[in-house]
Amino acid sequence: MDFHYDDQNIFAKILRGEIPNSTVYENDHALAFHDIQPQAPVHILVIPKGAYMSLDHFAAHATPAEQAGFFAAITAVCAMSDVGSGFRAIANTRAHGAQEVPHFHMHILGGRPLGPMLAM
Ligand code: 5GP
């Protein structure tokens, strides 16, 4: 897979401080912030600070420190959010996955029953 990262995407602009965000957690390698159009009471996006366009790009090329930092952010977000009864983690990827922003992000959704995995 030939991964191409476009640094003009909206999350790259958030990471550069060009666009504001509602941060819930940050470490050296990851940032977590509220989705601007929440689909559930909890809807947080967790992104790596590195230039990765998708989950498979990140999994294949991120350093161990970047991967550990990303999962530390997931851990922190889950610990500070109302997801004890369960949640859904989604990484929409490229065209068939309906990915809108080409910077890897994990949606953390919860705070209510979320229903079936896919709407038919
Ligand atoms: P995707 O379809 O790429 O998985 O989801 C992109 C998500 O980013 C959407 O849920 C959308 O609401 C969110 N989003 C798009 N632009 C912004 C923004 O400027 N700020 C924040 N916080 N979220 C955004």
PDB file of C-alpha atoms and ligand atoms in Angstrom:
ATOM      1  CA  MET A   1       0.000   0.000   0.000  1.00  0.00           C
ATOM      2  CA  ASP A   2       1.349   3.409  -1.004  1.00  0.00           C
ATOM      3  CA  PHE A   3       0.217   5.754   1.768  1.00  0.00           C
ATOM      4  CA  HIS A   4       0.068   9.432   0.844  1.00  0.00           C
ATOM      5  CA  TYR A   5      -0.499  12.030   3.586  1.00  0.00           C
ATOM      6  CA  ASP A   6      -2.080  15.386   2.675  1.00  0.00           C
ATOM      7  CA  ASP A   7      -0.978  17.926   5.296  1.00  0.00           C
ATOM      8  CA  GLN A   8      -3.810  20.311   4.367  1.00  0.00           C
ATOM      9  CA  ASN A   9      -6.439  18.118   6.046  1.00  0.00           C
ATOM     10  CA  ILE A  10      -8.471  19.616   8.901  1.00  0.00           C
ATOM     11  CA  PHE A  11      -6.862  17.541  11.664  1.00  0.00           C
ATOM     12  CA  ALA A  12      -3.369  18.541  10.503  1.00  0.00           C
ATOM     13  CA  LYS A  13      -4.552  22.148  10.836  1.00  0.00           C
ATOM     14  CA  ILE A  14      -5.847  21.409  14.349  1.00  0.00           C
ATOM     15  CA  LEU A  15      -2.472  19.885  15.276  1.00  0.00           C
ATOM     16  CA  ARG A  16      -0.680  22.986  13.960  1.00  0.00           C
ATOM     17  CA  GLY A  17      -2.988  25.210  16.027  1.00  0.00           C
ATOM     18  CA  GLU A  18      -4.530  26.802  12.932  1.00  0.00           C
ATOM     19  CA  ILE A  19      -8.041  25.654  13.883  1.00  0.00           C
ATOM     20  CA  PRO A  20      -9.391  25.473  17.450  1.00  0.00           C
ATOM     21  CA  ASN A  21     -10.529  22.243  19.077  1.00  0.00           C
ATOM     22  CA  SER A  22     -12.085  21.117  22.330  1.00  0.00           C
ATOM     23  CA  THR A  23      -9.214  19.069  23.761  1.00  0.00           C
ATOM     24  CA  VAL A  24      -9.971  16.373  26.324  1.00  0.00           C
ATOM     25  CA  TYR A  25      -6.499  14.795  26.531  1.00  0.00           C
ATOM     26  CA  GLU A  26      -3.026  15.269  25.048  1.00  0.00           C
ATOM     27  CA  ASN A  27       0.349  13.575  25.340  1.00  0.00           C
ATOM     28  CA  ASP A  28       3.571  13.711  23.281  1.00  0.00           C
ATOM     29  CA  HIS A  29       2.171  11.495  20.523  1.00  0.00           C
ATOM     30  CA  ALA A  30      -1.607  11.899  20.519  1.00  0.00           C
ATOM     31  CA  LEU A  31      -4.445  14.386  20.878  1.00  0.00           C
ATOM     32  CA  ALA A  32      -8.067  13.694  21.847  1.00  0.00           C
ATOM     33  CA  PHE A  33     -10.883  16.188  21.276  1.00  0.00           C
ATOM     34  CA  HIS A  34     -14.661  16.331  20.980  1.00  0.00           C
ATOM     35  CA  ASP A  35     -16.162  15.654  17.556  1.00  0.00           C
ATOM     36  CA  ILE A  36     -17.710  18.843  16.182  1.00  0.00           C
ATOM     37  CA  GLN A  37     -20.889  16.941  15.208  1.00  0.00           C
ATOM     38  CA  PRO A  38     -21.371  14.393  18.016  1.00  0.00           C
ATOM     39  CA  GLN A  39     -23.352  11.263  17.136  1.00  0.00           C
ATOM     40  CA  ALA A  40     -23.699  10.119  20.768  1.00  0.00           C
ATOM     41  CA  PRO A  41     -23.396  11.645  24.272  1.00  0.00           C
ATOM     42  CA  VAL A  42     -19.731  10.638  24.175  1.00  0.00           C
ATOM     43  CA  HIS A  43     -18.076  11.254  20.809  1.00  0.00           C
ATOM     44  CA  ILE A  44     -14.359  11.856  21.078  1.00  0.00           C
ATOM     45  CA  LEU A  45     -11.751  11.658  18.326  1.00  0.00           C
ATOM     46  CA  VAL A  46      -8.294  10.338  19.188  1.00  0.00           C
ATOM     47  CA  ILE A  47      -5.562  11.156  16.658  1.00  0.00           C
ATOM     48  CA  PRO A  48      -1.824  10.590  16.477  1.00  0.00           C
ATOM     49  CA  LYS A  49       0.340  13.699  16.141  1.00  0.00           C
ATOM     50  CA  GLY A  50       2.336  12.018  13.380  1.00  0.00           C
ATOM     51  CA  ALA A  51       1.459  12.245   9.685  1.00  0.00           C
ATOM     52  CA  TYR A  52      -0.547   9.048   9.198  1.00  0.00           C
ATOM     53  CA  MET A  53      -3.567   8.966   6.933  1.00  0.00           C
ATOM     54  CA  SER A  54      -5.275   5.796   8.166  1.00  0.00           C
ATOM     55  CA  LEU A  55      -5.304   2.991  10.716  1.00  0.00           C
ATOM     56  CA  ASP A  56      -3.382   0.657   8.413  1.00  0.00           C
ATOM     57  CA  HIS A  57      -0.813   3.398   7.672  1.00  0.00           C
ATOM     58  CA  PHE A  58      -0.364   4.011  11.421  1.00  0.00           C
ATOM     59  CA  ALA A  59      -0.191   0.300  12.281  1.00  0.00           C
ATOM     60  CA  ALA A  60       2.407  -0.337   9.578  1.00  0.00           C
ATOM     61  CA  HIS A  61       4.670   2.699  10.042  1.00  0.00           C
ATOM     62  CA  ALA A  62       4.229   4.384  13.441  1.00  0.00           C
ATOM     63  CA  THR A  63       7.072   3.882  15.907  1.00  0.00           C
ATOM     64  CA  PRO A  64       6.499   1.860  19.084  1.00  0.00           C
ATOM     65  CA  ALA A  65       6.530   5.128  21.075  1.00  0.00           C
ATOM     66  CA  GLU A  66       3.893   6.652  18.767  1.00  0.00           C
ATOM     67  CA  GLN A  67       1.724   3.549  19.042  1.00  0.00           C
ATOM     68  CA  ALA A  68       2.096   3.454  22.834  1.00  0.00           C
ATOM     69  CA  GLY A  69       1.235   7.154  23.037  1.00  0.00           C
ATOM     70  CA  PHE A  70      -1.849   6.662  20.908  1.00  0.00           C
ATOM     71  CA  PHE A  71      -3.133   3.807  23.046  1.00  0.00           C
ATOM     72  CA  ALA A  72      -2.332   5.750  26.221  1.00  0.00           C
ATOM     73  CA  ALA A  73      -4.664   8.425  24.866  1.00  0.00           C
ATOM     74  CA  ILE A  74      -7.384   5.834  24.207  1.00  0.00           C
ATOM     75  CA  THR A  75      -6.933   4.574  27.775  1.00  0.00           C
ATOM     76  CA  ALA A  76      -7.198   8.086  29.223  1.00  0.00           C
ATOM     77  CA  VAL A  77     -10.244   9.001  27.147  1.00  0.00           C
ATOM     78  CA  CYS A  78     -12.082   5.833  28.177  1.00  0.00           C
ATOM     79  CA  ALA A  79     -11.180   6.403  31.837  1.00  0.00           C
ATOM     80  CA  MET A  80     -12.507   9.970  31.835  1.00  0.00           C
ATOM     81  CA  SER A  81     -15.688   9.343  29.802  1.00  0.00           C
ATOM     82  CA  ASP A  82     -19.068   7.747  30.487  1.00  0.00           C
ATOM     83  CA  VAL A  83     -18.279   4.501  28.701  1.00  0.00           C
ATOM     84  CA  GLY A  84     -18.303   2.012  31.587  1.00  0.00           C
ATOM     85  CA  SER A  85     -21.414   0.360  30.123  1.00  0.00           C
ATOM     86  CA  GLY A  86     -19.704   0.007  26.760  1.00  0.00           C
ATOM     87  CA  PHE A  87     -18.617   1.981  23.740  1.00  0.00           C
ATOM     88  CA  ARG A  88     -17.712   1.664  20.090  1.00  0.00           C
ATOM     89  CA  ALA A  89     -14.333   2.476  18.553  1.00  0.00           C
ATOM     90  CA  ILE A  90     -14.461   3.224  14.830  1.00  0.00           C
ATOM     91  CA  ALA A  91     -11.675   3.992  12.363  1.00  0.00           C
ATOM     92  CA  ASN A  92     -13.331   4.796   9.033  1.00  0.00           C
ATOM     93  CA  THR A  93     -10.752   4.128   6.329  1.00  0.00           C
ATOM     94  CA  ARG A  94     -10.524   5.460   2.752  1.00  0.00           C
ATOM     95  CA  ALA A  95     -13.434   5.492   0.306  1.00  0.00           C
ATOM     96  CA  HIS A  96     -15.243   2.273   1.193  1.00  0.00           C
ATOM     97  CA  GLY A  97     -14.922   3.134   4.883  1.00  0.00           C
ATOM     98  CA  ALA A  98     -16.429   6.603   4.294  1.00  0.00           C
ATOM     99  CA  GLN A  99     -13.378   8.363   5.729  1.00  0.00           C
ATOM    100  CA  GLU A 100     -13.865  12.136   5.423  1.00  0.00           C
ATOM    101  CA  VAL A 101     -10.696  13.420   7.077  1.00  0.00           C
ATOM    102  CA  PRO A 102      -7.497  11.776   5.778  1.00  0.00           C
ATOM    103  CA  HIS A 103      -5.616  11.870   9.076  1.00  0.00           C
ATOM    104  CA  PHE A 104      -5.970   8.666  11.110  1.00  0.00           C
ATOM    105  CA  HIS A 105      -8.533   9.079  13.882  1.00  0.00           C
ATOM    106  CA  MET A 106     -10.380   6.729  16.181  1.00  0.00           C
ATOM    107  CA  HIS A 107     -13.949   7.658  17.061  1.00  0.00           C
ATOM    108  CA  ILE A 108     -14.851   6.757  20.651  1.00  0.00           C
ATOM    109  CA  LEU A 109     -18.648   6.682  20.871  1.00  0.00           C
ATOM    110  CA  GLY A 110     -20.757   5.894  23.922  1.00  0.00           C
ATOM    111  CA  GLY A 111     -23.039   7.135  26.661  1.00  0.00           C
ATOM    112  CA  ARG A 112     -26.080   5.329  25.269  1.00  0.00           C
ATOM    113  CA  PRO A 113     -26.895   1.975  23.609  1.00  0.00           C
ATOM    114  CA  LEU A 114     -25.463   2.285  20.098  1.00  0.00           C
ATOM    115  CA  GLY A 115     -27.534  -0.303  18.257  1.00  0.00           C
ATOM    116  CA  PRO A 116     -26.310  -2.618  15.529  1.00  0.00           C
ATOM    117  CA  MET A 117     -22.842  -2.165  14.099  1.00  0.00           C
ATOM    118  CA  LEU A 118     -23.925  -1.218  10.585  1.00  0.00           C
ATOM    119  CA  ALA A 119     -27.103   0.413   9.302  1.00  0.00           C
ATOM    120  CA  MET A 120     -28.289  -1.600   6.296  1.00  0.00           C
TER     121      MET A 120
HETATM  122  P1  5GP B   1     -14.572  10.341   9.333  1.00  0.00           P
HETATM  123  O1  5GP B   1     -15.771  10.208   8.449  1.00  0.00           O
HETATM  124  O2  5GP B   1     -13.376  10.870   8.583  1.00  0.00           O
HETATM  125  O3  5GP B   1     -14.290   9.105  10.115  1.00  0.00           O
HETATM  126  O4  5GP B   1     -14.986  11.400  10.442  1.00  0.00           O
HETATM  127  C1  5GP B   1     -14.496  12.691  10.518  1.00  0.00           C
HETATM  128  C2  5GP B   1     -15.119  13.326  11.756  1.00  0.00           C
HETATM  129  O5  5GP B   1     -14.470  14.558  11.982  1.00  0.00           O
HETATM  130  C3  5GP B   1     -16.618  13.603  11.642  1.00  0.00           C
HETATM  131  O6  5GP B   1     -17.298  12.921  12.694  1.00  0.00           O
HETATM  132  C4  5GP B   1     -16.717  15.129  11.780  1.00  0.00           C
HETATM  133  O7  5GP B   1     -17.829  15.535  12.525  1.00  0.00           O
HETATM  134  C5  5GP B   1     -15.403  15.473  12.474  1.00  0.00           C
HETATM  135  N1  5GP B   1     -14.901  16.791  12.147  1.00  0.00           N
HETATM  136  C6  5GP B   1     -14.763  17.338  10.901  1.00  0.00           C
HETATM  137  N2  5GP B   1     -14.226  18.562  10.976  1.00  0.00           N
HETATM  138  C7  5GP B   1     -13.999  18.794  12.300  1.00  0.00           C
HETATM  139  C8  5GP B   1     -13.450  19.902  13.013  1.00  0.00           C
HETATM  140  O8  5GP B   1     -13.057  20.925  12.447  1.00  0.00           O
HETATM  141  N3  5GP B   1     -13.376  19.778  14.364  1.00  0.00           N
HETATM  142  C9  5GP B   1     -13.787  18.663  15.027  1.00  0.00           C
HETATM  143  N4  5GP B   1     -13.662  18.631  16.353  1.00  0.00           N
HETATM  144  N5  5GP B   1     -14.311  17.592  14.378  1.00  0.00           N
HETATM  145  C10 5GP B   1     -14.419  17.676  13.033  1.00  0.00           C
END
